[in-house]
Short mmCIF file of C-alpha atoms in Angstrom, two decimals:
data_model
loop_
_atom_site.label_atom_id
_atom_site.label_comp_id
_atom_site.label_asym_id
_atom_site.label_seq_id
_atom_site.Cartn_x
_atom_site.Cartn_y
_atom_site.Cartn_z
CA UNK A 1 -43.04 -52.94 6.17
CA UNK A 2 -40.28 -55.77 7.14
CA UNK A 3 -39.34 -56.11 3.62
CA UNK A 4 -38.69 -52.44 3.28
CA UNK A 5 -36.27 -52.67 6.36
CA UNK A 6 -34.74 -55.27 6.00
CA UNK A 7 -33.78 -53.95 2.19
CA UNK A 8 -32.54 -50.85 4.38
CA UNK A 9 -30.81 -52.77 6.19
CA UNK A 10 -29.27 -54.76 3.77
CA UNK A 11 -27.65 -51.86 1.98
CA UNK A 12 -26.75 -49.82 5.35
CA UNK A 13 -24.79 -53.15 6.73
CA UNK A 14 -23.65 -54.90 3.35
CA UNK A 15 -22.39 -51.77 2.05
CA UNK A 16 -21.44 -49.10 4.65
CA UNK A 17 -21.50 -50.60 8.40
CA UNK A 18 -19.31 -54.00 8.15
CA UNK A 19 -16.60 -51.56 6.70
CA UNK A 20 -16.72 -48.85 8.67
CA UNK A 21 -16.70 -50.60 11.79
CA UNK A 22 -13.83 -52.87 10.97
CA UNK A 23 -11.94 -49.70 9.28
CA UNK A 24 -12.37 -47.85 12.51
CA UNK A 25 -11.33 -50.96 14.93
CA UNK A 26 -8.49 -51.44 12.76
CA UNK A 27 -7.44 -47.76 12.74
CA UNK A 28 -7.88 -47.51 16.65
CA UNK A 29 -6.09 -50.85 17.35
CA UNK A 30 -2.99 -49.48 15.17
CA UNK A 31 -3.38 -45.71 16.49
CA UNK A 32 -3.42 -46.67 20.25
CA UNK A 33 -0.50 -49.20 20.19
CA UNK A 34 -3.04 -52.15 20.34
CA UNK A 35 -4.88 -51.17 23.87
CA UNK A 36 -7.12 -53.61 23.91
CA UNK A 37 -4.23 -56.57 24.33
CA UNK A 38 -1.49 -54.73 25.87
CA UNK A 39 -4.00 -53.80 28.91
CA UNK A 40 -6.07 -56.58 29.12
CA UNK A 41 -4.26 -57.89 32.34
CA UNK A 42 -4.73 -54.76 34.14
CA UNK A 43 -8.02 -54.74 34.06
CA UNK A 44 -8.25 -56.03 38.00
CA UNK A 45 -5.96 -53.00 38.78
CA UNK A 46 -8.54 -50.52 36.67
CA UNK A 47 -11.21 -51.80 38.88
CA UNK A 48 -9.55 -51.66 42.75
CA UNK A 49 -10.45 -48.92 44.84
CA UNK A 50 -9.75 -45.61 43.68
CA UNK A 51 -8.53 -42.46 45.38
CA UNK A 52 -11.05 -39.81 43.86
CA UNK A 53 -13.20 -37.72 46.63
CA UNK A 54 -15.14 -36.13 43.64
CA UNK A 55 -18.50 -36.97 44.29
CA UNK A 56 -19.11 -34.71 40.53
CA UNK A 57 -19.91 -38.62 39.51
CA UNK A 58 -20.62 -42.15 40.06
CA UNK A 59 -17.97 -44.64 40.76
CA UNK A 60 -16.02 -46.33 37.87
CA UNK A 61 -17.43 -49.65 39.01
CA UNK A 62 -20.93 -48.29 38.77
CA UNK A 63 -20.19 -46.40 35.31
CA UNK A 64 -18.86 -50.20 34.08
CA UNK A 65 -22.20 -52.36 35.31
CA UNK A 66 -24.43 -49.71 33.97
CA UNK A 67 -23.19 -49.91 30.83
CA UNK A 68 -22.89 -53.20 31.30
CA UNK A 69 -27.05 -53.45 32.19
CA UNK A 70 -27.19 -51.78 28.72
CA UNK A 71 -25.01 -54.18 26.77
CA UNK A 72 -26.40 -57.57 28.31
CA UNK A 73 -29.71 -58.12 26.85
CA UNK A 74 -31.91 -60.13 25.37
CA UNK A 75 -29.18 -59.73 22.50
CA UNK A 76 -27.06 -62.24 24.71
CA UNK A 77 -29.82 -65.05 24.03
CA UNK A 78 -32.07 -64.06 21.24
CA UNK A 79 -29.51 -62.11 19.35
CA UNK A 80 -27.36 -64.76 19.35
CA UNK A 81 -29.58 -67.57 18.30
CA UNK A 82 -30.64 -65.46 16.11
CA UNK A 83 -27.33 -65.76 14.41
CA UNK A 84 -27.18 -68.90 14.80
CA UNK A 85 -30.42 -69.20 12.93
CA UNK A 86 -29.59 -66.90 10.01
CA UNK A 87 -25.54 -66.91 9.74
CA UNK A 88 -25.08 -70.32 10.88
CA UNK A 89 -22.37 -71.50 13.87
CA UNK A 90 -20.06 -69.35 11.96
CA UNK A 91 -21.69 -66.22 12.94
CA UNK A 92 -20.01 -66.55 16.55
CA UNK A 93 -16.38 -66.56 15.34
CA UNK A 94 -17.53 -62.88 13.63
CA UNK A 95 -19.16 -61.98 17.00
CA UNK A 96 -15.63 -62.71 18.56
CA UNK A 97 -13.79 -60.75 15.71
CA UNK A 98 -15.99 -57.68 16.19
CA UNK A 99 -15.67 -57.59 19.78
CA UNK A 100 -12.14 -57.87 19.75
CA UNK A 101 -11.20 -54.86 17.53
CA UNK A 102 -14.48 -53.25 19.06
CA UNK A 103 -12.07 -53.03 22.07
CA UNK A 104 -10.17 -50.56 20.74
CA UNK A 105 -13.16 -48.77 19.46
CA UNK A 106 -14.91 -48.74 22.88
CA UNK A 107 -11.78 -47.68 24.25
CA UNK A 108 -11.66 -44.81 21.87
CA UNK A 109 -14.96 -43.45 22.10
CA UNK A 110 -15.54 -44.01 26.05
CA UNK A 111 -12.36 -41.79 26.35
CA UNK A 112 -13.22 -39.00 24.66
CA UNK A 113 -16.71 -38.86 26.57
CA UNK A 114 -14.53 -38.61 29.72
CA UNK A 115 -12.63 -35.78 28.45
CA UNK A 116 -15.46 -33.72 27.00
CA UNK A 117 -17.54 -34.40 30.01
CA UNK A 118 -19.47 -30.99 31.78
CA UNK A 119 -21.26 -30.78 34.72
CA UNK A 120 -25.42 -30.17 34.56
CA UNK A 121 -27.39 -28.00 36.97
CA UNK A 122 -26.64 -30.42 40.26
CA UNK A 123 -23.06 -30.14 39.44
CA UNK A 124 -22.95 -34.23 37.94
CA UNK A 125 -21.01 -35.25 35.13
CA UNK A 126 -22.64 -35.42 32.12
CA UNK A 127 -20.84 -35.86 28.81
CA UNK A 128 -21.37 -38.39 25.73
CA UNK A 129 -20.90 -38.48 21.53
CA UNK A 130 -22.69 -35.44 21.53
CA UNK A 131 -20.60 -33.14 23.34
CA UNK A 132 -17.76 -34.81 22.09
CA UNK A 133 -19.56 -33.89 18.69
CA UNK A 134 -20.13 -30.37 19.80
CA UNK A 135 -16.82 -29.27 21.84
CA UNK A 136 -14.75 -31.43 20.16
CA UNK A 137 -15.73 -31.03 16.15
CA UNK A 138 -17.32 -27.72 17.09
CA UNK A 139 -20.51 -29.19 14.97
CA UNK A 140 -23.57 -29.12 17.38
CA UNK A 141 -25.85 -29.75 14.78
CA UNK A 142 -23.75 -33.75 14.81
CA UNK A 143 -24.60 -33.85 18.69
CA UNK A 144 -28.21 -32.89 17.65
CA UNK A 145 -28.74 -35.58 15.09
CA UNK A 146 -27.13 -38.63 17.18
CA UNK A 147 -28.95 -36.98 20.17
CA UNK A 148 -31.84 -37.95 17.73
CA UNK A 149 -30.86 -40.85 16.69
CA UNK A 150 -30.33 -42.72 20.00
CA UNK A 151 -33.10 -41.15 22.04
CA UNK A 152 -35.26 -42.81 19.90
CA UNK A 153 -33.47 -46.11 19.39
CA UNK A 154 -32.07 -46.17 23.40
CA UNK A 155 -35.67 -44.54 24.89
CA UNK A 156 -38.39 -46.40 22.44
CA UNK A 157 -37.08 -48.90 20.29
CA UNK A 158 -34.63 -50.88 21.95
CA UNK A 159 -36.98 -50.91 24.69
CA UNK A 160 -39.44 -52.49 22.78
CA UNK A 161 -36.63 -54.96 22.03
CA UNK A 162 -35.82 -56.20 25.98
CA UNK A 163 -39.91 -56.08 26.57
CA UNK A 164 -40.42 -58.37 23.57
CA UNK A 165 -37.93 -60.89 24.55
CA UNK A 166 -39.12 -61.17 28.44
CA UNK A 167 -42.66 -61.32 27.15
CA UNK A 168 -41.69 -64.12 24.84
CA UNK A 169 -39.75 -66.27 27.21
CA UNK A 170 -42.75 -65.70 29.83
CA UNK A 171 -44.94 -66.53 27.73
CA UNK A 172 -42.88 -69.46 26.15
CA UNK A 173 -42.34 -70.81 29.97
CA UNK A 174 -45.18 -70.17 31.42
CA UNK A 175 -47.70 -69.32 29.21
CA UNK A 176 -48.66 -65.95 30.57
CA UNK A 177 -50.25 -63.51 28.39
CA UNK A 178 -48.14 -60.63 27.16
CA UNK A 179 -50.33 -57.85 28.14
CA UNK A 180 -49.57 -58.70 32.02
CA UNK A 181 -46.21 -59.04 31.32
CA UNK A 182 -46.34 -55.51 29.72
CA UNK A 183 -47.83 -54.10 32.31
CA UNK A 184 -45.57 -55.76 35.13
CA UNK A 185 -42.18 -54.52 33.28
CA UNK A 186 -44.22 -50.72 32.79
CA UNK A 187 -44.90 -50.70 36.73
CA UNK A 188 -41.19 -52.02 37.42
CA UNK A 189 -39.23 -49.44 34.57
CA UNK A 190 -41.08 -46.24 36.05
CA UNK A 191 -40.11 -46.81 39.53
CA UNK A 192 -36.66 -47.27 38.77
CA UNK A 193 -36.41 -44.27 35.59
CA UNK A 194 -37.69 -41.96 38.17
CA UNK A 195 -34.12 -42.06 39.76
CA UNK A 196 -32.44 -41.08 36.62
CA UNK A 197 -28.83 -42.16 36.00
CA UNK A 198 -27.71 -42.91 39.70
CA UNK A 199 -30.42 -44.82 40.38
CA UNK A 200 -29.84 -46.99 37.18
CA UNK A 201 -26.09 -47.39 38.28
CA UNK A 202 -27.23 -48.24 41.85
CA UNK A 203 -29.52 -50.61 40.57
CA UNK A 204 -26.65 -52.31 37.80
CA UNK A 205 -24.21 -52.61 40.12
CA UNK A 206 -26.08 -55.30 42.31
CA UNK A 207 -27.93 -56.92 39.60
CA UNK A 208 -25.10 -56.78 36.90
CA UNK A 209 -22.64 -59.14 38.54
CA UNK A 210 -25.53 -61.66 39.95
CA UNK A 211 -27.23 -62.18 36.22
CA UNK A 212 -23.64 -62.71 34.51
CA UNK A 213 -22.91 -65.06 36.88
CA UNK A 214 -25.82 -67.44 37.20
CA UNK A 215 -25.68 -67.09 33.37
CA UNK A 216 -22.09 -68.37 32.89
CA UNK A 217 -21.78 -71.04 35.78
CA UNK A 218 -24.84 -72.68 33.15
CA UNK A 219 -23.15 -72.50 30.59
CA UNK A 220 -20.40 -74.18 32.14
CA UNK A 221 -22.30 -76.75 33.59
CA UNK A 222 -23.41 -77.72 30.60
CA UNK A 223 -19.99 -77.63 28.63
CA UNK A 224 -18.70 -79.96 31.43
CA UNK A 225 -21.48 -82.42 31.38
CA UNK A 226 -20.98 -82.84 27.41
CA UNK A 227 -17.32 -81.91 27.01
CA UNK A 228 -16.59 -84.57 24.65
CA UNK A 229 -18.75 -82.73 21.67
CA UNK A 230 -16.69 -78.96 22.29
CA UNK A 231 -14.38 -80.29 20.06
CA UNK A 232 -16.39 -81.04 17.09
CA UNK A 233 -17.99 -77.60 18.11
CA UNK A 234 -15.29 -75.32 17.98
CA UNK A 235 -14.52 -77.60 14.37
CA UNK A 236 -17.84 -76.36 12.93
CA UNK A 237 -17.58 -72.92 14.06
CA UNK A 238 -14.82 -72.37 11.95
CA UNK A 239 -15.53 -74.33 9.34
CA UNK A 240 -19.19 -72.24 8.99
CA UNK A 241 -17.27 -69.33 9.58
CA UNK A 242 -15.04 -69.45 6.76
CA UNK A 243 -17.08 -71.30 4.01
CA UNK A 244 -15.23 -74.80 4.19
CA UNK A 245 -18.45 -76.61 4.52
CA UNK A 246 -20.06 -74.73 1.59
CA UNK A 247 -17.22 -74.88 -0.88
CA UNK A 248 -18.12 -77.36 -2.70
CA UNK A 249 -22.09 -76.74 -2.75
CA UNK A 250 -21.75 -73.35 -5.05
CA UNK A 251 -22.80 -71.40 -1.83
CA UNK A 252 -19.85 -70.38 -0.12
CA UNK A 253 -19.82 -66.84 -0.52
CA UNK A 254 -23.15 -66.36 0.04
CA UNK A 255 -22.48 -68.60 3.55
CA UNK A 256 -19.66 -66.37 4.49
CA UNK A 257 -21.56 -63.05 3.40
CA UNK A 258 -24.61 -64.47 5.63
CA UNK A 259 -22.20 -65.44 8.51
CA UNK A 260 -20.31 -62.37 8.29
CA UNK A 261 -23.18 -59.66 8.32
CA UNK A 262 -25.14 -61.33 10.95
CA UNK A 263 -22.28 -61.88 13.61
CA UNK A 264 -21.14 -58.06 13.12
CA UNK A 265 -24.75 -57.14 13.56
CA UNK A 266 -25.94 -59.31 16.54
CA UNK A 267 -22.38 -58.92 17.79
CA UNK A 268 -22.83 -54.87 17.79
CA UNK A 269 -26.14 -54.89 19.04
CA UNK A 270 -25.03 -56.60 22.06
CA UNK A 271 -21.59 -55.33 22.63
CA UNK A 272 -22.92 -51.63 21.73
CA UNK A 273 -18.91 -51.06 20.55
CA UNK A 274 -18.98 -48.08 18.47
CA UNK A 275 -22.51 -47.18 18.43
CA UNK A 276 -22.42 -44.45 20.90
CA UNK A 277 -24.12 -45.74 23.86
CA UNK A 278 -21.52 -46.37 26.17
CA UNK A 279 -19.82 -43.53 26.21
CA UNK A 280 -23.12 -42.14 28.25
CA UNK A 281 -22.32 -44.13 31.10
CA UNK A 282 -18.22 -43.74 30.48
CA UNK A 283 -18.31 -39.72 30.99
CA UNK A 284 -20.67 -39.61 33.85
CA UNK A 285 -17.74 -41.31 36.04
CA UNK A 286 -14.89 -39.74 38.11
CA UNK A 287 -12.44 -41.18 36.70
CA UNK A 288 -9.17 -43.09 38.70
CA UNK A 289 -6.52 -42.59 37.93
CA UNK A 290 -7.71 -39.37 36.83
CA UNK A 291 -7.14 -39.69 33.16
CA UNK A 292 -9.67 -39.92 30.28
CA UNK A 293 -7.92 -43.00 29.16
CA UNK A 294 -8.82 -44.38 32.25
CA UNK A 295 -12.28 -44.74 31.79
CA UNK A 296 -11.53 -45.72 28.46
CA UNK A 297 -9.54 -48.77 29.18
CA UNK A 298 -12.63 -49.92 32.11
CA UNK A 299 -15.35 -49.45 29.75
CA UNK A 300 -13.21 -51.53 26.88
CA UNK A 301 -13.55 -54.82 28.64
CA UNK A 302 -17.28 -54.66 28.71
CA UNK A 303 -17.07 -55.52 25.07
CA UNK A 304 -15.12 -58.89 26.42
CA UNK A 305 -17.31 -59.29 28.96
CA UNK A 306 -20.14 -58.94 27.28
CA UNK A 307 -19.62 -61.06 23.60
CA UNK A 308 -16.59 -63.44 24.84
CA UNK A 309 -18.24 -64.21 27.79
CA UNK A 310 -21.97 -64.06 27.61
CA UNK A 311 -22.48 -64.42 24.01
CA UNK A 312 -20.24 -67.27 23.88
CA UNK A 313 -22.08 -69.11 26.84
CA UNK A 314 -25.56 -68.66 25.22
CA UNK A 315 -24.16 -70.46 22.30
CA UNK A 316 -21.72 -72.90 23.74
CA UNK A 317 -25.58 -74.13 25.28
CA UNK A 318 -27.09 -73.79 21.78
CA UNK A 319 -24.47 -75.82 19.87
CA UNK A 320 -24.00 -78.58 22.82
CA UNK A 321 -27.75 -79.82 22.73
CA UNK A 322 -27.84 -79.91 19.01
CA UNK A 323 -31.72 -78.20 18.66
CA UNK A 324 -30.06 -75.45 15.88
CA UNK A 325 -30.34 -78.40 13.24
CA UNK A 326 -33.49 -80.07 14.47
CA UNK A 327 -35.57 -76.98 15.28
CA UNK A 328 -33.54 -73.53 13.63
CA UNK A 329 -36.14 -73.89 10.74
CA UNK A 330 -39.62 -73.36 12.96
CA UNK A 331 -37.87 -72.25 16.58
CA UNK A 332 -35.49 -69.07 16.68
CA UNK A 333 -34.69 -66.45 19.38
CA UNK A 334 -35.02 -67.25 23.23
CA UNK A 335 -37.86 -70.24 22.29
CA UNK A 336 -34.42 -71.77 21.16
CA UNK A 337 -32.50 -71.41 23.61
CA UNK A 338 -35.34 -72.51 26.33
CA UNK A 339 -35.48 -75.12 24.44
CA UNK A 340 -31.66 -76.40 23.70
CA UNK A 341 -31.14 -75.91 27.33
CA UNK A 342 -34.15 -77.97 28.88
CA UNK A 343 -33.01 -80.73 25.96
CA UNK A 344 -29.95 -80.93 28.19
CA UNK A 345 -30.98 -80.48 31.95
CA UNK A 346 -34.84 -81.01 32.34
CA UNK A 347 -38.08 -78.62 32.12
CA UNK A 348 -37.25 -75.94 35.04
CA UNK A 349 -34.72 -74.69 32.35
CA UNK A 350 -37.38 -73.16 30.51
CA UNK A 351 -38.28 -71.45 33.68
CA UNK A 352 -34.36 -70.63 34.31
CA UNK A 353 -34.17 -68.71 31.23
CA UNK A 354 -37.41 -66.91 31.39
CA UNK A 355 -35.89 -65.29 34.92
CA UNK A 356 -32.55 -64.92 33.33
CA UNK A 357 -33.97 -63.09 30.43
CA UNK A 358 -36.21 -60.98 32.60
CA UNK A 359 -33.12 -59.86 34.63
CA UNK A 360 -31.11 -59.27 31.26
CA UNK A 361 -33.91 -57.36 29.64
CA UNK A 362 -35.15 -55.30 32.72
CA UNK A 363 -31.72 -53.76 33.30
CA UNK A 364 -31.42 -53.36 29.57
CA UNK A 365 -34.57 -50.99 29.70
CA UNK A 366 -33.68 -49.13 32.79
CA UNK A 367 -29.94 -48.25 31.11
CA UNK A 368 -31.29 -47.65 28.05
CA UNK A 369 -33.90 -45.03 29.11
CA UNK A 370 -31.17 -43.34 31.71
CA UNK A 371 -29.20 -42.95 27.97
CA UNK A 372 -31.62 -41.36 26.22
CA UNK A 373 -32.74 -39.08 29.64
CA UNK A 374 -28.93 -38.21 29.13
CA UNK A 375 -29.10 -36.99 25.42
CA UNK A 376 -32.21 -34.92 26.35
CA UNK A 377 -29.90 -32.77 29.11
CA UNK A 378 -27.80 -31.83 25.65
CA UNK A 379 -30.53 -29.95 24.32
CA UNK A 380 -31.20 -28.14 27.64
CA UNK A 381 -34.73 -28.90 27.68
CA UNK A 382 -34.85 -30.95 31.23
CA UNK A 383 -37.85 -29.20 32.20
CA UNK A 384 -40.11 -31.42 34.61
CA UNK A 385 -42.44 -31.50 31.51
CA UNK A 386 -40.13 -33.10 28.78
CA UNK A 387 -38.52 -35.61 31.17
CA UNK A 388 -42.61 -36.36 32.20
CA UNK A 389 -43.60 -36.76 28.40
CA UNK A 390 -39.95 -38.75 27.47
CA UNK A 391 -40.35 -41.33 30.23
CA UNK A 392 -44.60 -41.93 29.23
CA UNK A 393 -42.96 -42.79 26.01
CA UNK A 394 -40.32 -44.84 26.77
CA UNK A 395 -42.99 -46.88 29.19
CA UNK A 396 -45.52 -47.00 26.11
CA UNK A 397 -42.82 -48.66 23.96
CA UNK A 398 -41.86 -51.18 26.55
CA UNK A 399 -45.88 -52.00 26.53
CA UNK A 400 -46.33 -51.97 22.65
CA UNK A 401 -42.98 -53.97 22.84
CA UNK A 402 -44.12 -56.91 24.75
CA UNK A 403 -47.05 -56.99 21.97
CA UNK A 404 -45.22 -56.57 19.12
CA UNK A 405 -44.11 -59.38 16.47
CA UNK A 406 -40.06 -59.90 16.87
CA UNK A 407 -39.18 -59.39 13.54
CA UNK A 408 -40.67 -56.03 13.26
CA UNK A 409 -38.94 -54.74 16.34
CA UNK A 410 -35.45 -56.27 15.45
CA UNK A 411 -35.85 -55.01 11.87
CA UNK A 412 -36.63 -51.23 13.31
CA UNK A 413 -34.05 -52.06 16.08
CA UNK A 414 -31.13 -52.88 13.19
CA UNK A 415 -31.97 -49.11 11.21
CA UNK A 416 -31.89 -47.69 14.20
CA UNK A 417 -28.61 -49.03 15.56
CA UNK A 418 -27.07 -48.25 11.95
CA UNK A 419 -27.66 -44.74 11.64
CA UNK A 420 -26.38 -44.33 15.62
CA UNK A 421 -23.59 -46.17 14.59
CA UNK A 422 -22.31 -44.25 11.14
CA UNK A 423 -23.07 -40.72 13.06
CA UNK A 424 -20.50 -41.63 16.08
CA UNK A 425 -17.95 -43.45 14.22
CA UNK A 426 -17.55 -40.59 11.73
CA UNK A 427 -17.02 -38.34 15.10
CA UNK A 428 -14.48 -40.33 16.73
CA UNK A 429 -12.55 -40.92 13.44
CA UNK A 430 -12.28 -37.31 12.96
CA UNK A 431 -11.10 -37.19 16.99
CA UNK A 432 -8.56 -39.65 16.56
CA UNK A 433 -5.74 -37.29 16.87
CA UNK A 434 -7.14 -36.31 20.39
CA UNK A 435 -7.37 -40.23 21.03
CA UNK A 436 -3.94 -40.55 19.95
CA UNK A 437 -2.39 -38.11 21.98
CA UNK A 438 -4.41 -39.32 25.68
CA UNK A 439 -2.80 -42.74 24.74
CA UNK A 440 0.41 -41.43 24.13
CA UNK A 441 0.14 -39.24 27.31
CA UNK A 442 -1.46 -42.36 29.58
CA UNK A 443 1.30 -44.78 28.41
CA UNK A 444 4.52 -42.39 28.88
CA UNK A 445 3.63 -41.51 32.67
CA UNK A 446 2.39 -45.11 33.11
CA UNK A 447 6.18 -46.03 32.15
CA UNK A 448 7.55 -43.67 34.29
CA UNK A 449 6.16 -44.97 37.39
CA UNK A 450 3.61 -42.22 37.72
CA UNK A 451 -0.23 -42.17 38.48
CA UNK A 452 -1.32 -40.91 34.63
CA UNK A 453 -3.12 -37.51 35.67
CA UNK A 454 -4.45 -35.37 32.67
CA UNK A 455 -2.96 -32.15 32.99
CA UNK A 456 -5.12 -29.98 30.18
CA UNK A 457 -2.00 -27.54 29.40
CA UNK A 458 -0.10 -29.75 27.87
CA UNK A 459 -2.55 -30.12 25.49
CA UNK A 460 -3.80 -26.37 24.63
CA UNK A 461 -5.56 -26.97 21.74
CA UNK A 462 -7.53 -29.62 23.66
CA UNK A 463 -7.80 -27.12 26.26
CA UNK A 464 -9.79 -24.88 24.92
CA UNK A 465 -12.55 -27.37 24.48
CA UNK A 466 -12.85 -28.17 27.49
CA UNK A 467 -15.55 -27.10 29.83
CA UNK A 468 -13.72 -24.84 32.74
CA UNK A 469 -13.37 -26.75 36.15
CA UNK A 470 -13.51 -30.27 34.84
CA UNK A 471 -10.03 -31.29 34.43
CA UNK A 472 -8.41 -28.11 35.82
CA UNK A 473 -6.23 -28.35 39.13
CA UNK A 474 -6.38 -32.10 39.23
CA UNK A 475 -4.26 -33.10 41.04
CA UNK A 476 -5.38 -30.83 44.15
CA UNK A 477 -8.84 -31.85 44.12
CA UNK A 478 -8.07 -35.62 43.39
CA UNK A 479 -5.98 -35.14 46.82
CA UNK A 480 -8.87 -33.92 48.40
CA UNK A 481 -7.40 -30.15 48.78
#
């Protein structure tokens, strides 16, 4: 069964995914006047206390930490020593490449969820690739399939994913059995999935900031205390990156193919950049200044946040102690990271990271299933009996998960990501006109001293798309009149 995926997975990334995804962050960079760097000192500004009385959504803050809760994982410390394991220390230089042009991409997608956005029964926003698929494309049956795709990657599998990486680094640390740390995280995940998508972003925007935080003052610690090897570090990471130490071994392109693949992959599974999931979180937001490009431009350094930052700490602690060479051949995920990090600072580390991972992983499940709750509001069928039977499931997979071998889940979790991935970037490549012209429209009134308000006539073609009452008479209700 492992060997089967991991063939699938070798032709859906080797031959279709590395491509598209640097095609599309590419085309997005170009198309949008390179957002992702022209921005990136506003991002304070983006985050300062809006203006909006539309209580139709949650807070931008609270849309950015829950998909935030979603983004940093376990794929912050396994992923990435898994990486390091497979692609070598130049998989993180391809981690940084991805998430850098995956700015743009995030940017892309997360705007159009906030402009296709509708309102459900209780009058919240709701919005996401699939009604971007559907109003946008005017192809439903795309919505349909990625509604698919990531309920069952976002509500089961990547579930099983966080659970099997807290289980492991309890176990690891402390030497519990898995079963009770199944059945701690199933008693935890229902009472917070009961509260559906407010009560995940209630819930991220307390926990987010702590977790990144405690996570990246280690990291630092530890770069300080051994600052004399960074150097050398940041020397091998681009040598591995680029082949240099292989060239002369008959190996290189294999090195770079291996280095390449894996950093895009573990990069994407972290940073989430293109895949679709974001975008969830981006179009349930009331958006300031009350612009889809707005949201857009908040969501967009989540991507930084998450791979620059995180990602780059988890291996900055890998590297430093030296365990990848002594240990990457019997030791991989968060059993090497426990381990590089109590190398460096003492046995409570192992400890340390089994809380850190817990934190990481348990707001990873709660996002995640609040995603997939999302999707099933697209096919109208929120009836008290099919959010009942979707959140048993999603609790059963966070059990089985815990019990589950790792390279099973990570195998099913890679197919699973791909086929999200292909479905959304073919939708927001189609949409990139619309993209285009919210930049265009941002950026001019920006210039002009104005707050950038989306005024839908100017666009009637877009218009017409557009669910009635959203985005019409702005101004006035963004007033308060």
């Amino acid at each position: 069964m492992i060997g089967f995926l991991h063939f699938i997975n070798e032709i859906l990334w080797g031959s279709v995914l590395i491509y598209l995804l640097i095609g599309a962050g590419i085309w997005f960079t170009v198309r949008c006047g390179f957002v992702q760097f022209r921005y990136f000192t506003q991002f304070r500004a983006l985050l300062a206390p809006g203006k909006s009385t539309d209580k139709s959504g949650i807070s931008r803050m609270q849309a950015l930490f829950t998909s935030l809760a979603a983004r940093v994982g376990s794929g912050n410390l396994s992923g990435v020593a898994l990486a390091l394991t497979i692609g070598g220390p130049g998989a993180i230089f391809w981690m940084w490449v991805i998430a850098l042009i995956g700015m743009a991409t995030s940017y892309a997608e997360c705007s159009l969820a906030q402009l296709y956005k509708t309102r459900d029964s209780e009058g919240h926003f709701r919005g996401g690739p699939a009604w971007y698929m559907e109003r946008g494309l005017g192809m439903r049956w795309m919505g349909v399939m990625f509604s698919i795709f990531l309920m069952v990657a976002f509500g089961l599998i990547f579930n099983a994913v966080q659970a099997n990486a807290i289980a492991n680094a309890a176990h690891f640390a402390f030497n519990v059995p898995r079963e009770w740390v199944g059945i701690l995280l199933v008693v935890l995940t229902g009472g917070v999935i009961w509260g559906g998508m407010r009560g995940t972003a209630k819930l991220s925007q307390y926990l987010v900031p702590f977790m990144g935080l405690i996570w990246v003052l280690m990291a630092l610690y530890v770069v300080i205390l051994h600052f004399d090897r960074i150097p050398d570090i940041l020397i091998l990471v681009f040598k591995s990156a680029f082949g240099w130490r292989e060239a002369a071994s008959g190996t290189l392109a294999f090195t770079i193919s291996q280095a390449i693949t894996t950093g895009f992959q573990r990069g994407m599974f972290s940073n989430e950049a293109g895949m679709g999931s974001t975008p969830n979180a981006a179009a349930t937001a009331s958006a300031w200044p009350p612009h889809p490009a707005s949201q857009g431009l908040v969501q967009m350094f989540g991507v930084f946040f998450d791979t620059i930052v995180i990602c780059t700490a988890t291996a900055a602690i890998v590297l430093v102690s030296g365990m990848l060479d002594t240990t990457a051949s019997s030791v991989d995920g968060i059993p090497l990271v426990q381990m590089a990090l109590s190398s460096m600072t003492g046995n409570w580390a192992m400890a340390f990271i089994a809380f850190i991972i817990f934190l990481f992983g348990f707001t990873s499940i709660v996002a995640n299933y609040a995603y997939a709750e999302n999707n099933l509001l697209f096919f109208k069928k929120n009836s008290a009996f099919s959010l009942v039977l979707l959140r048993c499931l999603g609790l059963v997979m966070v059990m089985l998960g815990t019990l589950s071998p790792l390279p099973l889940v990570w195998q099913l979790a890679d197919v699973a990501m791909a086929f999200m991935a292909m479905t959304n970037l073919s939708a927001i490549l189609l949409l990139s006109p619309v993209v285009k012209e919210l930049t265009a429209d941002y950026m001019r009134q920006q210039r002009l001293g104005f707050t950038p308000t989306f005024d839908p006539n100017r666009f009637p073609e877009i218009k017409s798309q557009l669910e009635p009452g959203v985005w019409d008479n702005l101004k006035k209700k963004q007033s308060g009149g």
